[in-house]
Short mmCIF file of C-alpha atoms in Angstrom, two decimals:
data_model
loop_
_atom_site.label_atom_id
_atom_site.label_comp_id
_atom_site.label_asym_id
_atom_site.label_seq_id
_atom_site.Cartn_x
_atom_site.Cartn_y
_atom_site.Cartn_z
CA ALA A 1 100.06 79.65 96.40
CA GLN A 2 98.75 79.72 92.87
CA LYS A 3 98.45 76.93 90.37
CA ILE A 4 97.71 76.64 86.66
CA THR A 5 96.60 73.38 85.08
CA GLN A 6 96.62 72.44 81.43
CA THR A 7 95.86 68.74 81.12
CA GLN A 8 95.20 68.21 77.40
CA PRO A 9 98.28 66.36 76.11
CA GLY A 10 97.89 67.44 72.53
CA MET A 11 95.09 68.72 70.36
CA PHE A 12 94.31 68.28 66.69
CA VAL A 13 91.93 70.43 64.69
CA GLN A 14 90.94 70.61 61.06
CA GLU A 15 91.78 73.82 59.25
CA LYS A 16 88.94 76.39 59.41
CA GLU A 17 87.32 74.74 62.41
CA ALA A 18 87.21 76.15 65.95
CA VAL A 19 89.14 74.65 68.84
CA THR A 20 89.07 75.13 72.61
CA LEU A 21 92.20 74.83 74.74
CA ASP A 22 91.51 74.23 78.42
CA CYS A 23 93.04 76.03 81.38
CA THR A 24 92.06 75.88 85.03
CA TYR A 25 93.64 77.84 87.82
CA ASP A 26 93.65 78.10 91.56
CA THR A 27 94.40 81.16 93.66
CA SER A 28 93.10 82.66 96.86
CA ASP A 29 93.87 86.19 95.67
CA PRO A 30 90.69 87.96 94.47
CA SER A 31 92.77 90.12 92.11
CA TYR A 32 94.50 88.20 89.37
CA GLY A 33 95.05 88.06 85.65
CA LEU A 34 95.20 85.32 83.08
CA PHE A 35 97.30 85.35 79.93
CA TRP A 36 97.53 83.08 76.92
CA TYR A 37 100.72 82.85 74.91
CA LYS A 38 101.52 80.97 71.71
CA GLN A 39 104.96 79.49 71.12
CA PRO A 40 105.74 78.22 67.61
CA SER A 41 108.69 75.92 67.03
CA SER A 42 110.85 79.00 66.40
CA GLY A 43 110.72 79.68 70.13
CA GLU A 44 109.26 83.15 70.49
CA MET A 45 106.43 83.51 73.00
CA ILE A 46 103.64 85.50 71.37
CA PHE A 47 101.06 87.24 73.55
CA LEU A 48 97.50 86.40 72.50
CA ILE A 49 94.97 87.58 75.06
CA TYR A 50 94.51 88.78 78.65
CA GLN A 51 91.64 88.53 81.11
CA GLY A 52 91.54 90.34 84.44
CA SER A 53 89.60 88.85 87.33
CA TYR A 54 87.35 91.89 87.59
CA ASP A 55 86.71 92.24 83.87
CA GLN A 56 82.98 92.06 83.24
CA GLN A 57 83.23 90.77 79.69
CA ASN A 58 85.15 87.87 78.24
CA ALA A 59 88.24 89.06 76.39
CA THR A 60 88.41 88.82 72.60
CA GLU A 61 91.26 89.57 70.19
CA GLY A 62 90.51 88.81 66.56
CA ARG A 63 90.14 85.03 66.19
CA TYR A 64 90.99 84.49 69.85
CA SER A 65 88.46 84.63 72.65
CA LEU A 66 88.65 83.66 76.26
CA ASN A 67 85.83 81.67 77.84
CA PHE A 68 86.25 82.93 81.41
CA GLN A 69 84.19 81.09 84.02
CA LYS A 70 85.22 82.59 87.33
CA ALA A 71 83.18 80.32 89.58
CA ARG A 72 84.69 77.25 87.92
CA LYS A 73 88.14 78.86 87.84
CA SER A 74 88.59 78.17 84.19
CA ALA A 75 89.93 80.36 81.40
CA ASN A 76 89.71 78.41 78.18
CA LEU A 77 91.09 79.81 74.93
CA VAL A 78 88.87 79.52 71.87
CA ILE A 79 90.49 79.84 68.46
CA SER A 80 88.01 80.27 65.66
CA ALA A 81 88.64 79.41 62.00
CA SER A 82 91.93 77.60 62.66
CA GLN A 83 94.81 78.22 60.29
CA LEU A 84 97.89 76.10 59.59
CA GLY A 85 99.99 78.80 61.24
CA ASP A 86 98.14 78.19 64.51
CA SER A 87 100.11 74.96 64.98
CA ALA A 88 102.19 75.67 68.10
CA MET A 89 102.47 75.17 71.85
CA TYR A 90 99.97 77.25 73.85
CA PHE A 91 100.62 78.34 77.42
CA CYS A 92 98.14 79.68 79.94
CA ALA A 93 99.67 81.86 82.67
CA LEU A 94 98.40 83.33 85.93
CA VAL A 95 99.54 86.49 87.66
CA THR A 96 98.51 87.46 91.18
CA GLY A 97 99.52 89.90 93.85
CA ALA A 98 101.15 93.22 93.20
CA ASN A 99 103.93 92.11 90.88
CA SER A 100 103.99 90.73 87.38
CA LYS A 101 105.42 87.29 88.12
CA LEU A 102 103.78 84.77 85.78
CA THR A 103 102.98 81.20 86.75
CA PHE A 104 102.79 79.15 83.56
CA GLY A 105 100.87 75.97 82.89
CA LYS A 106 102.75 73.12 81.26
CA GLY A 107 101.34 73.97 77.84
CA ILE A 108 99.26 72.30 75.16
CA THR A 109 100.44 71.35 71.68
CA LEU A 110 97.97 72.22 68.93
CA SER A 111 98.31 70.75 65.46
CA VAL A 112 96.14 72.08 62.64
CA ARG A 113 95.47 69.61 59.82
CA PRO A 114 94.93 70.81 56.25
CA ASP B 1 105.76 98.21 67.93
CA THR B 2 106.07 95.39 70.45
CA GLU B 3 109.52 94.19 69.54
CA VAL B 4 112.07 92.75 71.90
CA THR B 5 115.33 91.73 70.28
CA GLN B 6 117.83 89.18 71.55
CA THR B 7 121.35 88.38 70.45
CA PRO B 8 122.82 85.98 69.64
CA LYS B 9 120.15 83.62 68.29
CA HIS B 10 122.34 80.60 68.99
CA LEU B 11 125.33 80.14 71.28
CA VAL B 12 127.62 77.20 71.88
CA MET B 13 130.04 77.49 74.76
CA GLY B 14 132.36 75.35 76.79
CA MET B 15 132.13 75.03 80.55
CA THR B 16 135.12 77.34 81.07
CA ASN B 17 133.94 80.10 78.72
CA LYS B 18 132.49 83.48 79.59
CA LYS B 19 129.76 84.79 77.33
CA SER B 20 126.90 87.27 77.47
CA LEU B 21 123.34 87.32 76.19
CA LYS B 22 121.85 90.64 75.17
CA CYS B 23 118.26 91.85 75.16
CA GLU B 24 116.97 95.20 73.91
CA GLN B 25 113.60 96.92 73.76
CA HIS B 26 112.66 100.43 72.63
CA MET B 27 109.06 100.49 73.83
CA GLY B 28 109.77 102.54 76.94
CA HIS B 29 109.06 99.55 79.13
CA ARG B 30 110.34 99.78 82.69
CA ALA B 31 110.33 96.09 83.62
CA MET B 32 112.52 93.44 82.00
CA TYR B 33 112.76 89.71 82.61
CA TRP B 34 114.98 86.71 81.98
CA TYR B 35 113.44 83.25 81.63
CA LYS B 36 114.99 79.83 81.08
CA GLN B 37 113.04 77.24 79.10
CA LYS B 38 113.91 73.59 78.67
CA ALA B 39 112.44 71.66 75.74
CA LYS B 40 108.68 71.00 76.00
CA LYS B 41 108.49 72.74 79.39
CA PRO B 42 107.08 76.12 80.40
CA PRO B 43 109.43 79.07 80.89
CA GLU B 44 110.93 79.48 84.35
CA LEU B 45 111.48 82.97 85.67
CA MET B 46 115.09 83.78 86.55
CA PHE B 47 115.33 87.54 87.15
CA VAL B 48 113.16 90.65 87.08
CA TYR B 49 114.43 94.20 86.72
CA SER B 50 112.08 96.99 87.66
CA TYR B 51 113.14 100.55 86.83
CA GLU B 52 116.66 99.24 86.20
CA LYS B 53 116.94 97.66 89.63
CA LEU B 54 116.94 93.92 90.31
CA SER B 55 113.63 93.20 92.02
CA ILE B 56 113.33 89.41 91.78
CA ASN B 57 116.05 86.75 91.74
CA GLU B 58 114.54 83.28 91.71
CA SER B 59 117.48 81.69 93.53
CA VAL B 60 119.46 81.43 90.33
CA PRO B 61 123.05 80.09 90.62
CA SER B 62 125.74 82.77 90.64
CA ARG B 63 127.17 81.50 87.34
CA PHE B 64 124.31 83.57 85.84
CA SER B 65 124.79 87.28 86.41
CA PRO B 66 122.21 89.78 85.13
CA GLU B 67 122.91 93.40 84.35
CA CYS B 68 120.64 96.28 83.34
CA PRO B 69 122.89 99.10 82.04
CA ASN B 70 119.92 101.30 81.06
CA SER B 71 116.17 101.13 80.66
CA SER B 72 116.38 99.62 77.16
CA LEU B 73 119.04 97.01 77.66
CA LEU B 74 119.32 93.81 79.67
CA ASN B 75 122.31 91.49 79.70
CA LEU B 76 122.83 88.02 81.10
CA HIS B 77 126.48 87.19 81.78
CA LEU B 78 127.36 83.51 81.74
CA HIS B 79 130.41 81.95 83.38
CA ALA B 80 131.39 78.36 84.18
CA LEU B 81 128.08 76.94 83.01
CA GLN B 82 127.13 73.29 83.21
CA PRO B 83 125.67 71.12 80.42
CA GLU B 84 122.31 71.15 82.23
CA ASP B 85 122.19 74.93 81.64
CA SER B 86 121.60 74.26 77.94
CA ALA B 87 118.19 75.74 77.18
CA LEU B 88 116.30 78.50 75.42
CA TYR B 89 116.82 81.81 77.23
CA LEU B 90 113.96 84.22 76.77
CA CYS B 91 113.94 87.91 77.54
CA ALA B 92 110.70 89.83 78.06
CA SER B 93 109.64 93.36 78.88
CA SER B 94 106.46 94.96 80.18
CA PRO B 95 105.35 98.58 80.55
CA GLY B 96 105.69 98.31 84.30
CA PRO B 97 106.18 95.69 87.00
CA SER B 98 102.55 95.55 88.11
CA ARG B 99 100.07 92.71 87.85
CA GLY B 100 98.24 92.69 84.54
CA GLU B 101 101.03 94.34 82.56
CA THR B 102 101.55 92.24 79.47
CA GLN B 103 105.01 90.78 79.03
CA TYR B 104 106.33 90.84 75.47
CA PHE B 105 108.95 88.26 74.68
CA GLY B 106 111.95 88.22 72.41
CA PRO B 107 112.79 85.33 70.05
CA GLY B 108 115.19 83.80 72.55
CA THR B 109 118.78 82.59 72.53
CA ARG B 110 119.32 78.84 72.18
CA LEU B 111 122.29 77.98 74.38
CA LEU B 112 124.27 74.75 74.22
CA VAL B 113 126.88 74.12 76.88
CA LEU B 114 129.44 71.45 76.01
#
């Protein structure tokens, strides 16, 4: 069975600063993928970044980067130069096996202060 | 273009009503998903369609009935719902049903059952 853990109850960051959102996972499958999604109060889940278990480099997408530490089973999201529009709920999700079924963490609320 | 559309945005229905939620994508994706999300919780997978065939049903009650008329369209038929079914219903699609295929979500339908 797989498990995703997001334990930070809520995060605050000053505008223009960087913030790290934590995610740890557990799976016995050597082939897996990790996703991060952002969900503003409007409800839509927005894909941010993906890391495959065999990817040699940490994934980056614009201001988003993934600090992937395979031995520690962590996949933390780093947002650089925070913007007010980054205020949202952030979900980490794990996919294993042959299908695309996502296991979501419980999410972290990020609030960006002006 | 990574757009998934959902209609209606909001829906209020009584416990004896029959209604349908609609989801559409024109990205050529061959896998489509329905999720249910309660407030401040992660999305829960309900159904997966792969190449227009139902591939995963997460033991969802029969009052929810999915339908995939063609590769671009996914419906969720609702009948005799309970107040606890009130939630945000999210549709998603991915290029294929394999691990690592990114799921792109629609804006959701907020359902209230009275």
